[in-house]
Short mmCIF file of C-alpha atoms in Angstrom, two decimals:
data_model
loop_
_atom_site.label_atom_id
_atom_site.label_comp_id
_atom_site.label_asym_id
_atom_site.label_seq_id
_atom_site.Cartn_x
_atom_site.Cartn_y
_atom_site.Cartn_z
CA UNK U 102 80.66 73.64 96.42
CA UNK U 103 79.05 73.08 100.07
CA UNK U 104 75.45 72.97 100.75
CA UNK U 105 75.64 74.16 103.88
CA UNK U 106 76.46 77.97 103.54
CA UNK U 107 74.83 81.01 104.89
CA UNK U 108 72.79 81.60 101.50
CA UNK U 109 71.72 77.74 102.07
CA UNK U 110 70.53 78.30 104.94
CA UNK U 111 68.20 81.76 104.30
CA UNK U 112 66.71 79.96 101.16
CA UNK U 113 65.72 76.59 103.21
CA UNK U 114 62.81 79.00 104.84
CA UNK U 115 61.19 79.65 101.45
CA UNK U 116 62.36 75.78 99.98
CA UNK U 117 60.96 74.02 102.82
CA UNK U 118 57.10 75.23 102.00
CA UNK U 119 57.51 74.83 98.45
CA UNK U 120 58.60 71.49 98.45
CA UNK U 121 54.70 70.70 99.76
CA UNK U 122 53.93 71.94 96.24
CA UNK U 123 53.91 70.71 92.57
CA UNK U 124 56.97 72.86 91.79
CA UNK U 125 60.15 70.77 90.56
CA UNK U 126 63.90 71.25 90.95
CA UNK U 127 64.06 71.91 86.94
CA UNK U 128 61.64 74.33 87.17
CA UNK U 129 63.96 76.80 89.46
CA UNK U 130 66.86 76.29 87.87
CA UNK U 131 65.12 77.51 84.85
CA UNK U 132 63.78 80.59 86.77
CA UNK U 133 67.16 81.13 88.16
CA UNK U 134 68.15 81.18 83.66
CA UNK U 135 65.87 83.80 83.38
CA UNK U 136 66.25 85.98 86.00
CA UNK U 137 70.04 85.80 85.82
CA UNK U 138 69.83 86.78 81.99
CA UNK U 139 67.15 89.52 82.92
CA UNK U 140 69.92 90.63 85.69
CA UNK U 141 72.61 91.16 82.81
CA UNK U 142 70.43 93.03 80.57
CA UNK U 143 69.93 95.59 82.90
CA UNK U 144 73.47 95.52 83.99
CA UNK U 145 74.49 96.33 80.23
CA UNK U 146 72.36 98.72 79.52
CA UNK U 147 74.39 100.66 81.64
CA UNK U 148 71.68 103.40 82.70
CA UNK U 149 71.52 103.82 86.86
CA UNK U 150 67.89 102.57 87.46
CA UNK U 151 68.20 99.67 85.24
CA UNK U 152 71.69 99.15 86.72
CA UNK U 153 70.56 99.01 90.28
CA UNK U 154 67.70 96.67 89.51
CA UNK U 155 69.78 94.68 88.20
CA UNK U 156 71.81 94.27 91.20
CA UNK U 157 69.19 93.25 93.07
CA UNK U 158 67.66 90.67 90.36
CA UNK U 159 70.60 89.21 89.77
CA UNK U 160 71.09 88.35 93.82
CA UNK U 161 67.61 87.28 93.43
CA UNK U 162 69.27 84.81 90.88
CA UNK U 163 71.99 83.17 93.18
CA UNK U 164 69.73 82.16 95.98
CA UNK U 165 67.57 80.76 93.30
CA UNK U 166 70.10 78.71 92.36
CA UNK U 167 70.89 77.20 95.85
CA UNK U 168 66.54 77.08 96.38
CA UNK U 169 67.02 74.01 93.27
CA UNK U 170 69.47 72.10 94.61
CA UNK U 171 67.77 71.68 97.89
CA UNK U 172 64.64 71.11 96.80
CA UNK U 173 66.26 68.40 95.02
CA UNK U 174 67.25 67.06 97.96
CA UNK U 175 64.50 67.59 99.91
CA UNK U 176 61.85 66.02 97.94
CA UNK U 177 64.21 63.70 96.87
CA UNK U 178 63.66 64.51 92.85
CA UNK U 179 68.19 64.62 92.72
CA UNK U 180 68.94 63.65 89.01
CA UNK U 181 72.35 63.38 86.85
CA UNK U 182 70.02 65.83 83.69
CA UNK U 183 69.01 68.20 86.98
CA UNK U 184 72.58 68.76 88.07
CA UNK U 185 74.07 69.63 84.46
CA UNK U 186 71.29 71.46 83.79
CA UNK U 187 71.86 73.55 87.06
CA UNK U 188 75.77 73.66 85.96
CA UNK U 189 75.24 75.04 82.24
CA UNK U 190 72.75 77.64 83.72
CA UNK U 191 75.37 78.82 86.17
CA UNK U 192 78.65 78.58 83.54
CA UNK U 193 76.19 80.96 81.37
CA UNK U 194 75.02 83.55 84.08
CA UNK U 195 77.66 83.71 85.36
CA UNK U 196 80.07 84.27 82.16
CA UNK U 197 77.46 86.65 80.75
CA UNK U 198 77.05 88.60 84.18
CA UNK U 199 80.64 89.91 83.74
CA UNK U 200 80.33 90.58 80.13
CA UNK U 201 77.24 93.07 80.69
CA UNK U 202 79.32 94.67 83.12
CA UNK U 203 81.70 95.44 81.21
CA UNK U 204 79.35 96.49 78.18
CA UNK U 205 77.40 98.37 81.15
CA UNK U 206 80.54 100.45 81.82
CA UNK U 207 81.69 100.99 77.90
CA UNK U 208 80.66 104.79 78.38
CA UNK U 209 82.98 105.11 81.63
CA UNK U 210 86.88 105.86 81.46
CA UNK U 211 87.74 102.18 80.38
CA UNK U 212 85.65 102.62 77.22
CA UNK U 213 84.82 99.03 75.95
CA UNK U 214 87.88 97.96 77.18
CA UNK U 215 85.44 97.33 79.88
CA UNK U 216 83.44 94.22 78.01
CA UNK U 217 87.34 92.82 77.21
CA UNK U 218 87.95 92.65 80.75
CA UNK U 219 84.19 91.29 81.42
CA UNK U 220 84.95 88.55 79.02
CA UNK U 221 88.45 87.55 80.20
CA UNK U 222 86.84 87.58 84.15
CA UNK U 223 83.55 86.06 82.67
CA UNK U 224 85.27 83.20 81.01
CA UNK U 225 88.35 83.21 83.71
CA UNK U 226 85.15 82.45 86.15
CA UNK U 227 83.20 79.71 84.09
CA UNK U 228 86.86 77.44 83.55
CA UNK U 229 86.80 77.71 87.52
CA UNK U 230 83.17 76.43 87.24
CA UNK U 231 83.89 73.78 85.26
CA UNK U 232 87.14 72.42 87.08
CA UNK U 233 85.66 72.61 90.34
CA UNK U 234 82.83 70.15 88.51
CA UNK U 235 86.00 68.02 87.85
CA UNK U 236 87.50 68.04 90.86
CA UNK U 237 84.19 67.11 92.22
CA UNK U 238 84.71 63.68 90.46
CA UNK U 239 87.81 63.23 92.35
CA UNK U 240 86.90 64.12 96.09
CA UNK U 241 85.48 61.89 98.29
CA UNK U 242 81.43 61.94 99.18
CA UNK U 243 80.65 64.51 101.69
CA UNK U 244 83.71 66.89 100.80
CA UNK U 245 83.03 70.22 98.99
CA UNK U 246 85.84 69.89 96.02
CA UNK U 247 86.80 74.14 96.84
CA UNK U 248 85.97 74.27 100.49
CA UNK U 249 84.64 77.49 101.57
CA UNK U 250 85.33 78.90 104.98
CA UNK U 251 83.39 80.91 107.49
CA UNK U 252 80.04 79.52 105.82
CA UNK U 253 80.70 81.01 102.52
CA UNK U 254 81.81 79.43 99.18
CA UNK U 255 84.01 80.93 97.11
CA UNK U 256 81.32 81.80 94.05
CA UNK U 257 79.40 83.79 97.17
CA UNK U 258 81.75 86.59 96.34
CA UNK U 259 79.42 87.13 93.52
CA UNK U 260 76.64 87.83 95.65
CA UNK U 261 78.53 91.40 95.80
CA UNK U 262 77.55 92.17 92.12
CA UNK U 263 73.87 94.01 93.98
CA UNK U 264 75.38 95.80 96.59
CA UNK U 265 78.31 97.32 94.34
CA UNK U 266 75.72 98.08 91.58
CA UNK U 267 73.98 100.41 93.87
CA UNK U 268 77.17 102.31 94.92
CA UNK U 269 78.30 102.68 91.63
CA UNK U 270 81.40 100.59 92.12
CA UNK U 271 81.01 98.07 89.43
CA UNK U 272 84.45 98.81 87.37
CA UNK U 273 86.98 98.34 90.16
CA UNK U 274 85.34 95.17 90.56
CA UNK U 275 85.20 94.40 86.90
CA UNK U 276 89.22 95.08 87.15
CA UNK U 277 89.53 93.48 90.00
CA UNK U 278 87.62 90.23 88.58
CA UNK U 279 89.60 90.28 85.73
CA UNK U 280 92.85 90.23 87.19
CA UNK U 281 91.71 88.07 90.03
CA UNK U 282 89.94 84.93 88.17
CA UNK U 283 92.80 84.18 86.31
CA UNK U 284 94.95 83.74 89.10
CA UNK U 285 92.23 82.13 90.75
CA UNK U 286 91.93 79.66 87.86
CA UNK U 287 95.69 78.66 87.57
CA UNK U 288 95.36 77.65 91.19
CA UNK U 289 92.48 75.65 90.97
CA UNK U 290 93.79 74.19 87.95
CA UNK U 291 97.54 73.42 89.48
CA UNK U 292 95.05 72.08 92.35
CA UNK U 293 93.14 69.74 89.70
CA UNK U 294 96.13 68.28 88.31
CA UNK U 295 97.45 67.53 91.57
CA UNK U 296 94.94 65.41 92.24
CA UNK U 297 94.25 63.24 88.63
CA UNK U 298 98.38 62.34 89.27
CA UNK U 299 97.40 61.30 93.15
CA UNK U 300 94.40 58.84 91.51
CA UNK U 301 96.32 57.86 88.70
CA UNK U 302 98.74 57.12 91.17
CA UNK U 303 96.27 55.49 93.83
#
């Protein structure tokens, strides 16, 4: 992914101040754990208030995780440990956010079909994760290995989760998820292999 997006961008204001101070990269990222985890508790629990809050906690938790990776860079603290720490943090928020969704709307019409299809988008989402990280090792410096368009990268569309928590439209984007990341995932992975038979090739 780029470091150069919109969210980028609206989290440099708060990064550049706090890289003045003792806080590390590591330190964020684990912040970004918690609050992400908090964020699918309340999700799950599947009661409006907590629902809502979590919404908002759990957008809280995605511009966290852009604030560590440039205050990597800006105090100049970028380590191989900091950037798989940052990636197991996200594979697990992220699989888990769908999964409390779906256990958040076992009470709806979908029943706990709902947490089946949170776990097929949830995992559907992480594999995408963790190719991307592989196609990273195949793209040249300085390219983003899924470019994003229009400032955006293509995990922004998570940043949706808050506002559709509020409206109360969480399980057509649960179905939509879980219909979506699959196909999403064969491409990136038809994508992937593309590109180890071009460098075996090379």
């Amino acid at each position: 992914m780029s470091h150069d997006t919109w969210a980028h961008k609206l989290v440099l204001v708060a990064v550049r101040p706090l890289a003045r101070t003792a806080v590390t990269p590591n330190q964020v990222t684990t912040a970004r754990l918690i609050t992400g985890l908090a964020a699918v508790a309340m999700l799950a629990s599947g009661e409006t208030p907590w629902v809502a809050a979590g919404g908002a906690l759990y957008i809280f938790s995605m511009l966290l995780d852009r604030a560590d990776g440039l205050l990597a860079r800006l105090t100049g603290t970028s380590s191989r440990w900091g950037h798989v720490y940052d990636l197991i943090c996200d594979y697990t928020v992220t699989a888990l956010l769908f999964l409390g969704i779906g256990v958040g709307l076992r009470d709806g019409s979908l029943g706990w079909w709902a947490a089946a299809l949170g776990l097929i988008a949830g995992a559907s989402v992480t594999a995408i994760f963790w190719i991307a990280y592989k196609i990273d090792a195949l793209t040249p410096a300085g390219r983003s290995p899924i470019p994003g368009a229009g400032g955006f990268d293509p995990d922004d569309t998570l940043f949706v989760a808050g506002p559709l928590a509020w409206l109360g439209w969480l399980q057509p984007f649960l179905i939509l998820a879980a219909i979506g990341a699959p196909l999403f995932l064969v491409i990136v992975t038809i994508y992937y292999l593309k590109l180890r038979r071009r460098a075996a090739n090379a």
